[in-house]
Amino acid sequence: MIEFDHVHKRYPERGEALSDISFALAAGEMAFLTGHSGAGKSTLLRLIGLLERPSRGRVVVDGRDLGALPRRQIPLHRRQVGMIFQDHRLLADRSVFDNVALPLQVMGYGHREIGRRVRAALDHVGLLKRERATPVALSGGEQQRVGIARAVVARPPLLLADEPTGNLDPELSREIFELFERFQYVGVTLLIATHDLSLVARMPYRIMTLADGRLVNDSGGW
Amino acid sequence: MSRVRRPSARPSELLLIWLAHHLRSARESLRRLFGMPLPTTMTVAVIGISLALPATLYVGTDNLRTMTGRWDQTAAISLFLRHEVDSDTARALAERLRARPELARVELIEREQALAEFKELGGFEGALEALDDNPLPAVLALYPGPDHATPEQLRALEQQALALPEADFARMDTLWIERLQAILALAETATLLLGALLGLGVLLIVGNTIRLEILNRRGEIEIMELVGATAAFIRRPFLYAGAWYGLLGGLCATLLVTLSATTLQGSVSRLAALYGGEFRLAGLGLGGTLAVVVTGVALGLVGSWIAVGRHLQGAEAH
Ligand SMILES: Nc1ncnc2c1ncn2[C@@H]1O[C@H](COP(=O)(O)OP(=O)(O)O)[C@@H](O)[C@H]1O
Ligand SMILES: [Mg+2]
């Protein structure tokens, strides 16, 4: 599903944020990406979502060589990648329903189909009753679940999460990870950046560790 | 490279969805404008005034053209007769002149008649009463036929008329009409120039308003890009906003022009009455109204197009 081939990312003002990263993540796999703050986790995820392009090397997602993808196709690529952020990135002036509906609206779904899918996604994360609320009326854990519902509502085959539990207490974090496990169970590929090591270590999933932009440890794959 | 999948739907269904999205965009944009009534009103008013100024000038010169056009046909020489010429002589002279082929019509305004008309204008009764004698001369209005109305012919005619023993002095109405027409031509050029300048102003106003709106909604735009919105999808509401501003501004302008015309109508009627005529000010008319509104929409669209092109690069990997 994801393939990195000698990928480098250099920021002119900061030097190499990622150096010579190579790995492959199979379809349906769930993996954690850990490492100290500034290790390059977010940068790696941004390359997959095409929010950035590598300075060198090749990134292939779902068979698409991202380097060869014309600009026009970037939006279509992003529709195939659900992204979840630590700060949720919700629209404060729209209801939970409208926030979750956004990807479907963007993709041109009809009214009824949107209603059906949004409710299914909200049901999945246990927020069906809060669809009329605005994000500020929700707790941190609930907001993150809205973010997750938005990421999965269009049923992308790949989910990326950047420190999704960074602001949550252990109990809520565990609930979120359980949610991710359920998606993995139905065949979604997940790559989750986190430094919640204590939680991650107890789960039977692949862990990739970044340090100063290098992949220093990989419990699975090659 | 595998193709990125689109939601599967029949073409006709896609068209409907596309139309529905446009409708939603347009409605959403309009709702947003009404959601911030003060800034919207200001922007619309500025656009309205900018469009109303050249439109008013246009209507003004257009009316003057109509007015002078009417006088053009009656371009005449007023021949004032000497004071001692009595009315019988004057009538005989008028009769003689009517026989001349180059004159289509000759009108005699006798002294008593001139006095009566003068009195009707009002305000002069006292002054006239103070005089024992009627101070007004008799006037012959000479209307040349259409084939004898060039400025040269008119001047020749004036010379001949002046040579008559009964003539005191003559006044030609053509010179000031020629001058007025030169001024009108100038005014029309100025209107065009002013229109172009103010049109540019409208572009800048709409462009800047849309630019601020884009900056205000940066976060929202980023999120839309994140979930896979195309550049066209993100641009659409801003383009609609520009078109709405233009439409509202255009309507505001036509309202302003109509209001000015209605306000001026009273004074114009009074003025026309002083010249013994009647004149109804023409407003913008249907064509003019349409032109102003369409211009507004077009300028709004182009203005927002420029802003959107400069400030929305669309989904892009850095
Ligand atoms: N847009 C950027 N411009 C310049 N430097 C950046 C940018 N994004 C990240 N970096 C740098 O790249 C390194 C990796 O950052 P990041 O991927 O955010 O790390 P992590 O998510 O693991 O904390 C950091 O040193 C950071 O300062
Ligand atoms: Mg990070």
Coordinates of C-alpha atoms and ligand atoms in Angstrom, one line a residue:
Chain A
M1 CA 0.0 0.0 0.0
I2 CA 2.9 2.4 0.9
E3 CA 6.4 2.1 -0.5
F4 CA 9.3 4.5 0.4
D5 CA 12.4 4.1 -1.7
H6 CA 15.5 6.0 -0.5
V7 CA 13.4 9.0 0.3
H8 CA 15.0 12.3 1.5
K9 CA 13.3 15.5 2.5
R10 CA 15.4 18.6 3.0
Y11 CA 14.1 21.9 4.2
P12 CA 16.3 24.7 3.0
E13 CA 16.3 26.5 6.3
R14 CA 16.6 23.3 8.5
G15 CA 18.6 20.7 6.6
E16 CA 17.5 17.1 6.2
A17 CA 14.3 16.3 8.0
L18 CA 14.2 12.8 6.5
S19 CA 17.3 10.9 5.3
D20 CA 17.3 7.8 3.1
I21 CA 14.0 6.3 4.3
S22 CA 13.0 3.0 2.8
F23 CA 10.1 0.8 3.9
A24 CA 7.0 -0.9 2.6
L25 CA 3.6 -1.2 4.3
A26 CA 1.3 -3.9 3.0
A27 CA -2.3 -3.3 2.4
G28 CA -4.4 -4.0 5.5
E29 CA -1.4 -3.6 7.8
M30 CA -1.4 -1.3 10.8
A31 CA 1.8 0.2 11.9
F32 CA 3.0 2.8 14.4
L33 CA 5.6 5.5 13.7
T34 CA 7.4 6.7 16.8
G35 CA 10.4 8.9 17.6
H36 CA 11.3 12.0 19.5
S37 CA 9.8 15.3 18.8
G38 CA 11.3 16.6 15.6
A39 CA 12.3 13.2 14.4
G40 CA 10.4 13.6 11.2
K41 CA 7.2 11.7 11.8
S42 CA 4.9 14.4 10.6
T43 CA 7.1 15.0 7.6
L44 CA 6.9 11.4 6.6
L45 CA 3.1 11.4 6.8
R46 CA 2.8 14.7 4.8
L47 CA 4.8 13.0 2.0
I48 CA 2.2 10.2 1.8
G49 CA -0.7 12.7 1.8
L50 CA 1.1 14.7 -0.9
L51 CA 1.1 17.8 1.4
E52 CA 4.8 17.8 0.5
R53 CA 7.0 16.3 -2.1
P54 CA 10.3 14.5 -1.3
S55 CA 13.6 16.1 -2.3
R56 CA 14.9 12.8 -3.5
G57 CA 13.6 9.2 -3.7
R58 CA 10.3 7.7 -4.6
V59 CA 7.0 7.4 -2.8
V60 CA 4.4 5.0 -4.1
V61 CA 0.9 4.8 -2.6
D62 CA -1.7 2.2 -3.7
G63 CA 0.3 1.7 -6.9
R64 CA 0.5 5.4 -7.7
D65 CA 4.0 6.9 -8.0
L66 CA 3.4 10.2 -6.3
G67 CA 6.3 11.8 -8.0
A68 CA 4.7 11.2 -11.4
L69 CA 1.2 12.3 -10.3
P70 CA 0.2 15.5 -12.1
R71 CA -1.0 18.4 -10.0
R72 CA -4.5 18.0 -11.2
Q73 CA -4.6 14.6 -9.6
I74 CA -3.5 15.6 -6.2
P75 CA -7.1 16.2 -4.9
L76 CA -8.1 12.8 -6.2
H77 CA -5.2 11.2 -4.4
R78 CA -6.1 12.9 -1.1
R79 CA -9.6 11.5 -1.4
Q80 CA -8.0 8.0 -1.1
V81 CA -6.1 9.0 2.0
G82 CA -7.9 9.8 5.3
M83 CA -5.9 12.1 7.5
I84 CA -6.2 12.6 11.2
F85 CA -4.4 15.3 13.1
Q86 CA -3.5 16.0 16.8
D87 CA -5.4 19.3 16.6
H88 CA -8.4 17.7 14.8
R89 CA -8.5 20.5 12.2
L90 CA -12.3 20.8 12.4
L91 CA -14.3 23.8 11.2
A92 CA -15.4 25.6 14.3
D93 CA -18.4 27.3 12.7
R94 CA -20.0 24.1 11.3
S95 CA -21.9 21.4 12.9
V96 CA -20.4 17.9 13.5
F97 CA -22.5 16.6 10.7
D98 CA -21.2 19.3 8.2
N99 CA -17.6 18.7 9.3
V100 CA -17.9 15.0 8.6
A101 CA -19.8 15.6 5.4
L102 CA -17.0 17.8 3.9
P103 CA -15.1 15.1 2.1
L104 CA -18.3 13.8 0.5
Q105 CA -19.4 17.3 -0.6
V106 CA -16.0 17.8 -2.1
M107 CA -16.3 14.5 -4.0
G108 CA -19.7 15.5 -5.3
Y109 CA -22.0 13.1 -3.5
G110 CA -25.7 13.7 -3.6
H111 CA -27.6 14.9 -0.6
R112 CA -29.1 11.5 0.5
E113 CA -26.0 9.6 0.1
I114 CA -24.1 12.1 2.2
G115 CA -26.7 11.9 5.0
R116 CA -26.5 8.1 5.0
R117 CA -22.7 7.9 5.0
V118 CA -22.2 10.6 7.5
R119 CA -24.5 9.0 10.0
A120 CA -22.8 5.6 9.4
A121 CA -19.4 7.2 10.2
L122 CA -20.7 9.1 13.3
D123 CA -22.3 5.9 14.5
H124 CA -19.0 4.2 14.1
V125 CA -17.2 6.6 16.4
G126 CA -20.2 6.8 18.8
L127 CA -21.2 10.3 18.1
L128 CA -24.5 9.8 16.3
K129 CA -26.4 11.9 18.9
R130 CA -24.1 14.9 18.6
E131 CA -24.4 15.6 14.9
R132 CA -26.1 19.0 15.5
A133 CA -23.4 20.1 18.0
T134 CA -20.6 22.4 17.0
P135 CA -17.0 21.2 17.7
V136 CA -16.4 23.6 20.6
A137 CA -19.3 22.0 22.5
L138 CA -17.5 18.7 22.5
S139 CA -14.7 17.3 24.7
G140 CA -11.2 16.7 23.3
G141 CA -11.8 13.0 22.9
E142 CA -15.1 13.6 21.1
Q143 CA -13.5 16.2 18.8
Q144 CA -10.8 13.7 17.8
R145 CA -13.5 11.2 17.1
V146 CA -15.2 13.7 14.8
G147 CA -11.9 14.1 13.0
I148 CA -11.7 10.3 12.7
A149 CA -15.3 10.1 11.3
R150 CA -14.3 12.7 8.7
A151 CA -11.2 10.8 7.7
V152 CA -13.1 7.5 7.2
V153 CA -16.5 8.8 5.9
A154 CA -15.4 8.4 2.2
R155 CA -14.0 4.9 3.1
P156 CA -10.4 5.5 1.9
P157 CA -8.2 2.4 1.8
L158 CA -5.5 4.2 3.8
L159 CA -5.7 6.2 7.1
L160 CA -2.9 8.4 8.4
A161 CA -2.9 9.7 11.9
D162 CA -0.5 12.3 13.3
E163 CA -0.3 12.0 17.1
P164 CA -4.1 11.5 17.3
T165 CA -3.9 11.0 21.1
G166 CA -1.4 13.7 21.9
N167 CA -3.9 15.7 23.9
L168 CA -5.9 12.9 25.4
D169 CA -5.6 11.1 28.8
P170 CA -4.6 7.3 28.7
E171 CA -8.2 6.1 29.0
L172 CA -9.4 8.1 26.0
S173 CA -6.2 7.3 24.0
R174 CA -6.9 3.6 24.5
E175 CA -10.5 4.1 23.1
I176 CA -9.1 5.8 20.0
F177 CA -6.6 3.0 19.4
E178 CA -9.4 0.5 19.8
L179 CA -11.3 2.4 17.1
F180 CA -8.2 2.2 14.8
E181 CA -8.0 -1.6 15.4
R182 CA -11.6 -1.9 14.3
F183 CA -10.8 -0.1 11.0
Q184 CA -7.8 -2.4 10.5
Y185 CA -10.1 -5.3 11.1
V186 CA -12.2 -4.3 8.0
G187 CA -9.2 -4.1 5.8
V188 CA -8.1 -0.4 6.1
T189 CA -4.3 0.2 6.1
L190 CA -3.2 2.5 9.0
L191 CA 0.0 4.4 9.7
I192 CA -0.2 6.2 13.1
A193 CA 2.5 8.5 14.4
T194 CA 2.6 8.6 18.1
H195 CA 4.9 8.8 21.1
D196 CA 2.5 7.1 23.4
L197 CA 5.1 4.3 23.7
S198 CA 3.6 2.6 26.7
L199 CA 0.3 2.0 24.9
V200 CA 1.9 1.1 21.6
A201 CA 4.3 -1.4 23.1
R202 CA 1.4 -3.5 24.5
M203 CA -0.2 -3.9 21.1
P204 CA 0.9 -6.5 18.6
Y205 CA 1.6 -4.2 15.7
R206 CA 4.6 -3.1 13.7
I207 CA 6.5 -0.2 15.2
M208 CA 8.9 1.9 13.1
T209 CA 11.2 4.3 15.0
L210 CA 12.6 7.5 13.5
A211 CA 15.5 9.4 15.0
D212 CA 16.8 12.6 13.5
G213 CA 15.2 11.8 10.2
R214 CA 16.5 8.2 9.9
L215 CA 14.6 5.0 10.3
V216 CA 16.5 3.4 13.1
N217 CA 14.3 0.6 14.0
D218 CA 11.5 -1.4 12.3
S219 CA 9.8 -4.3 14.1
G220 CA 8.3 -5.6 10.9
G221 CA 8.5 -5.5 7.2
W222 CA 12.0 -6.0 5.7
Chain B
M1 CA -0.1 3.9 -12.0
S2 CA -3.6 3.0 -11.1
R3 CA -6.3 5.6 -11.8
V4 CA -7.9 7.3 -8.9
R5 CA -11.4 6.2 -8.5
R6 CA -14.4 8.6 -8.6
P7 CA -17.7 8.0 -7.1
S8 CA -19.5 5.8 -9.6
A9 CA -22.6 7.5 -11.1
R10 CA -24.2 7.8 -14.5
P11 CA -23.3 11.0 -16.5
S12 CA -26.7 12.5 -16.2
E13 CA -26.6 12.0 -12.5
L14 CA -23.2 13.6 -12.4
L15 CA -24.6 16.6 -14.3
L16 CA -27.4 17.0 -11.8
I17 CA -24.9 16.8 -8.9
W18 CA -22.7 19.4 -10.5
L19 CA -25.7 21.7 -11.0
A20 CA -26.8 21.1 -7.5
H21 CA -23.4 22.0 -6.3
H22 CA -23.3 25.2 -8.3
L23 CA -26.7 26.2 -6.9
R24 CA -25.5 25.4 -3.4
S25 CA -22.3 27.5 -3.9
A26 CA -24.3 30.4 -5.2
R27 CA -26.8 30.3 -2.4
E28 CA -24.1 29.8 0.2
S29 CA -22.1 32.8 -1.1
L30 CA -25.2 35.0 -1.0
R31 CA -26.0 33.8 2.5
R32 CA -22.5 34.7 3.6
L33 CA -22.9 38.2 2.1
F34 CA -26.1 38.7 4.0
G35 CA -24.5 37.3 7.1
M36 CA -22.2 40.3 7.3
P37 CA -24.6 43.1 6.3
L38 CA -22.5 46.1 7.1
P39 CA -19.3 45.3 5.1
T40 CA -21.5 43.9 2.3
T41 CA -23.6 47.1 2.2
M42 CA -20.4 49.2 2.1
T43 CA -18.9 47.2 -0.7
V44 CA -22.2 47.2 -2.7
A45 CA -22.7 50.9 -2.2
V46 CA -19.2 51.7 -3.4
I47 CA -19.7 49.6 -6.5
G48 CA -23.1 51.1 -7.0
I49 CA -21.8 54.7 -6.8
S50 CA -18.9 53.8 -9.1
L51 CA -21.2 52.4 -11.7
A52 CA -23.9 55.1 -11.2
L53 CA -21.5 58.0 -11.9
P54 CA -20.7 57.1 -15.6
A55 CA -24.3 55.9 -16.1
T56 CA -25.7 59.2 -14.9
L57 CA -23.3 61.1 -17.2
Y58 CA -24.4 58.8 -20.0
V59 CA -28.0 59.4 -19.3
G60 CA -27.4 63.2 -19.1
T61 CA -25.5 63.5 -22.4
D62 CA -28.1 61.2 -24.0
N63 CA -30.9 63.5 -22.9
L64 CA -29.0 66.6 -24.1
R65 CA -28.5 64.9 -27.4
T66 CA -32.2 64.3 -27.7
M67 CA -33.0 67.8 -26.8
T68 CA -30.5 69.4 -29.3
G69 CA -31.6 66.9 -31.9
R70 CA -35.1 68.4 -31.6
W71 CA -33.7 71.9 -31.9
D72 CA -31.5 70.9 -34.8
Q73 CA -34.6 70.4 -36.9
T74 CA -35.9 73.8 -36.0
A75 CA -32.6 75.5 -36.6
A76 CA -33.8 79.0 -37.3
I77 CA -32.9 82.6 -37.8
S78 CA -34.7 85.0 -35.5
L79 CA -35.0 88.2 -37.4
F80 CA -35.8 91.1 -35.1
L81 CA -37.6 93.9 -36.9
R82 CA -37.0 97.6 -36.3
H83 CA -39.1 99.2 -33.7
E84 CA -40.9 101.6 -36.0
V85 CA -42.1 98.7 -38.3
D86 CA -45.8 98.4 -37.8
S87 CA -47.7 95.2 -37.8
D88 CA -49.1 95.6 -41.4
T89 CA -45.7 96.0 -42.8
A90 CA -44.4 93.1 -40.7
R91 CA -47.2 90.9 -42.0
A92 CA -46.6 91.9 -45.6
L93 CA -42.9 91.1 -45.1
A94 CA -43.6 87.7 -43.7
E95 CA -45.9 87.0 -46.7
R96 CA -43.1 88.0 -49.1
L97 CA -40.6 85.8 -47.4
R98 CA -42.9 82.8 -47.4
A99 CA -42.7 82.9 -51.2
R100 CA -39.0 82.3 -51.1
P101 CA -38.1 78.7 -52.0
E102 CA -35.3 78.2 -49.5
L103 CA -37.6 79.0 -46.6
A104 CA -39.9 76.1 -45.5
R105 CA -41.7 78.2 -42.9
V106 CA -41.9 81.7 -41.7
E107 CA -43.5 82.7 -38.4
L108 CA -44.3 86.1 -37.3
I109 CA -44.4 87.0 -33.6
E110 CA -46.0 90.4 -33.4
R111 CA -45.1 92.9 -30.7
E112 CA -48.3 92.4 -28.7
Q113 CA -48.0 88.7 -28.9
A114 CA -44.4 88.8 -27.7
L115 CA -45.4 91.0 -24.8
A116 CA -48.2 88.6 -23.8
E117 CA -45.8 85.7 -23.9
F118 CA -43.3 87.6 -21.9
K119 CA -45.8 88.4 -19.2
E120 CA -46.9 84.8 -19.0
L121 CA -43.4 83.9 -17.9
G122 CA -44.2 85.7 -14.7
G123 CA -42.1 87.9 -12.5
F124 CA -41.8 90.8 -15.0
E125 CA -45.3 92.3 -14.7
G126 CA -44.1 95.1 -12.6
A127 CA -41.2 96.0 -14.8
L128 CA -43.4 96.0 -17.9
E129 CA -46.1 98.1 -16.3
A130 CA -43.6 100.8 -15.5
L131 CA -43.0 101.2 -19.3
D132 CA -45.6 103.2 -21.3
D133 CA -44.6 101.6 -24.5
N134 CA -44.2 98.0 -25.5
P135 CA -40.4 97.6 -25.6
L136 CA -40.4 94.3 -27.5
P137 CA -39.8 94.2 -31.2
A138 CA -41.7 92.0 -33.6
V139 CA -39.7 88.8 -34.6
L140 CA -39.7 86.8 -37.8
A141 CA -38.7 83.2 -37.2
L142 CA -37.2 81.9 -40.5
Y143 CA -37.1 78.1 -40.9
P144 CA -35.0 77.1 -43.8
G145 CA -36.0 74.0 -45.8
P146 CA -33.9 70.8 -45.1
D147 CA -31.8 71.4 -48.3
H148 CA -30.9 74.9 -47.2
A149 CA -29.7 74.3 -43.6
T150 CA -26.0 73.9 -43.8
P151 CA -24.1 76.4 -41.6
E152 CA -22.9 78.3 -44.8
Q153 CA -26.3 78.5 -46.3
L154 CA -27.7 79.7 -43.0
R155 CA -25.1 82.4 -42.8
A156 CA -25.9 83.5 -46.3
L157 CA -29.5 83.6 -45.5
E158 CA -28.8 85.6 -42.4
Q159 CA -26.9 88.2 -44.5
Q160 CA -29.7 88.5 -47.0
A161 CA -32.3 88.9 -44.2
L162 CA -30.2 91.6 -42.5
A163 CA -30.1 93.5 -45.7
L164 CA -33.8 94.0 -45.6
P165 CA -34.8 97.6 -44.7
E166 CA -37.2 96.4 -41.9
A167 CA -34.5 94.3 -40.2
D168 CA -32.8 95.4 -37.0
F169 CA -30.6 92.5 -36.1
A170 CA -30.7 88.7 -36.5
R171 CA -29.7 85.9 -34.3
M172 CA -28.8 82.5 -35.5
D173 CA -29.5 79.6 -33.3
T174 CA -27.0 77.3 -34.9
L175 CA -23.7 78.5 -33.4
W176 CA -24.6 77.6 -29.8
I177 CA -26.0 74.3 -31.0
E178 CA -22.7 73.5 -32.7
R179 CA -20.8 74.4 -29.6
L180 CA -23.1 72.4 -27.5
Q181 CA -22.6 69.4 -29.7
A182 CA -18.9 69.8 -29.5
I183 CA -19.2 69.9 -25.7
L184 CA -21.5 66.9 -25.8
A185 CA -18.9 64.9 -27.8
L186 CA -16.4 65.9 -25.2
A187 CA -18.7 64.9 -22.4
E188 CA -19.2 61.5 -24.1
T189 CA -15.5 60.9 -24.3
A190 CA -15.2 61.9 -20.7
T191 CA -18.0 59.6 -19.7
L192 CA -16.1 56.7 -21.4
L193 CA -12.9 57.6 -19.7
L194 CA -14.5 58.0 -16.3
G195 CA -16.4 54.7 -16.9
A196 CA -13.2 52.9 -17.6
L197 CA -11.5 54.4 -14.6
L198 CA -14.3 53.6 -12.2
G199 CA -14.7 50.2 -13.8
L200 CA -11.1 49.6 -12.9
G201 CA -12.0 50.8 -9.4
V202 CA -14.8 48.3 -9.1
L203 CA -12.4 45.5 -10.1
L204 CA -10.0 46.6 -7.4
I205 CA -12.8 46.9 -4.8
V206 CA -14.2 43.4 -5.6
G207 CA -10.7 42.0 -5.8
N208 CA -9.7 43.3 -2.5
T209 CA -12.9 42.3 -0.8
I210 CA -12.5 38.7 -2.1
R211 CA -8.8 38.7 -1.1
L212 CA -9.8 39.6 2.5
E213 CA -12.5 36.9 2.4
I214 CA -9.9 34.3 1.2
L215 CA -7.5 35.3 4.0
N216 CA -10.3 35.1 6.5
R217 CA -11.1 31.6 5.4
R218 CA -7.6 30.3 5.1
G219 CA -8.2 27.6 7.7
E220 CA -11.3 26.4 6.0
I221 CA -9.6 26.4 2.6
E222 CA -6.7 24.3 3.9
I223 CA -9.0 21.7 5.4
M224 CA -10.9 21.5 2.1
E225 CA -7.7 20.9 0.3
L226 CA -6.8 18.3 2.8
V227 CA -9.9 16.3 2.1
G228 CA -9.4 16.5 -1.6
A229 CA -11.2 19.5 -2.9
T230 CA -10.2 20.5 -6.4
A231 CA -9.1 24.0 -7.1
A232 CA -12.3 24.7 -9.0
F233 CA -14.4 23.5 -6.0
I234 CA -12.5 25.9 -3.7
R235 CA -12.7 28.8 -6.1
R236 CA -16.3 28.5 -6.9
P237 CA -17.9 30.2 -3.9
F238 CA -15.5 33.2 -4.2
L239 CA -16.3 33.6 -7.8
Y240 CA -20.0 33.5 -7.0
A241 CA -19.4 36.1 -4.2
G242 CA -17.8 38.4 -6.7
A243 CA -20.7 38.0 -9.1
W244 CA -23.2 38.7 -6.3
Y245 CA -21.3 41.8 -5.3
G246 CA -21.4 42.9 -9.0
L247 CA -25.1 42.2 -9.3
L248 CA -26.1 44.0 -6.1
G249 CA -23.8 46.9 -7.0
G250 CA -25.3 47.1 -10.5
L251 CA -28.9 47.1 -9.1
C252 CA -27.8 49.8 -6.6
A253 CA -26.4 51.8 -9.5
T254 CA -29.6 51.6 -11.5
L255 CA -31.6 52.6 -8.5
L256 CA -29.3 55.7 -7.9
V257 CA -29.6 56.7 -11.6
T258 CA -33.4 56.4 -11.5
L259 CA -33.5 58.3 -8.3
S260 CA -31.4 61.2 -9.7
A261 CA -33.5 61.3 -12.9
T262 CA -36.7 61.5 -10.9
T263 CA -35.3 64.2 -8.7
L264 CA -34.2 66.2 -11.6
Q265 CA -37.4 65.8 -13.6
G266 CA -39.1 68.6 -11.8
S267 CA -36.4 71.2 -12.5
V268 CA -36.0 70.0 -16.1
S269 CA -39.8 70.4 -16.7
R270 CA -39.7 74.0 -15.3
L271 CA -36.7 74.8 -17.4
A272 CA -38.3 73.4 -20.6
A273 CA -41.4 75.4 -19.8
L274 CA -39.3 78.6 -19.8
Y275 CA -38.3 77.8 -23.3
G276 CA -41.8 77.2 -24.3
G277 CA -41.3 73.4 -24.5
E278 CA -41.9 70.2 -22.8
F279 CA -39.2 67.7 -22.0
R280 CA -39.4 64.4 -20.2
L281 CA -36.0 63.1 -19.0
A282 CA -35.3 59.7 -20.3
G283 CA -33.9 57.3 -17.6
L284 CA -31.7 54.3 -18.3
G285 CA -34.4 52.4 -20.0
L286 CA -34.5 48.6 -20.1
G287 CA -31.4 48.3 -22.3
G288 CA -29.4 50.7 -20.1
T289 CA -30.5 49.0 -16.9
L290 CA -29.5 45.7 -18.3
A291 CA -26.2 47.1 -19.5
V292 CA -25.4 48.5 -16.0
V293 CA -26.3 45.3 -14.2
V294 CA -24.4 43.0 -16.7
T295 CA -21.4 45.3 -16.4
G296 CA -21.6 45.0 -12.7
V297 CA -21.7 41.2 -12.8
A298 CA -18.9 41.0 -15.3
L299 CA -16.7 43.4 -13.3
G300 CA -17.5 41.4 -10.1
L301 CA -16.6 38.1 -11.7
V302 CA -13.4 39.4 -13.3
G303 CA -12.4 41.1 -10.0
S304 CA -12.9 37.9 -8.0
W305 CA -11.3 35.9 -10.7
I306 CA -8.1 38.0 -10.3
A307 CA -8.2 37.7 -6.5
V308 CA -8.8 34.0 -6.6
G309 CA -6.0 33.5 -9.2
R310 CA -3.6 35.4 -7.1
H311 CA -4.5 34.0 -3.7
L312 CA -5.8 30.5 -4.3
Q313 CA -3.2 28.3 -5.9
G314 CA -5.3 25.2 -5.2
A315 CA -4.2 22.0 -3.7
E316 CA -0.5 21.8 -4.0
A317 CA 2.4 19.9 -2.7
H318 CA 5.3 22.1 -1.7
Ligands
LIG1 N1 7.7 23.2 6.9 C1 8.9 23.1 7.5 N2 9.9 23.9 7.2 C2 11.1 23.8 7.8 N3 11.4 22.8 8.6 C3 10.5 21.9 8.9 C4 9.2 22.0 8.4 N4 8.4 21.0 8.9 C5 9.3 20.3 9.7 N5 10.5 20.8 9.7 C6 11.6 20.3 10.5 O1 11.8 19.0 10.1 C7 12.1 18.2 11.3 C8 11.1 17.1 11.4 O2 9.8 17.7 11.8 P1 8.5 16.9 12.1 O3 8.3 16.0 10.9 O4 7.4 17.8 12.4 O5 8.9 16.0 13.3 P2 7.9 15.2 14.3 O6 6.6 15.2 13.7 O7 8.5 13.9 14.5 O8 8.0 15.9 15.6 C9 12.1 19.2 12.5 O9 13.4 19.5 12.8 C10 11.4 20.4 12.0 O10 11.9 21.5 12.5
MG2 MG 4.8 16.0 14.4

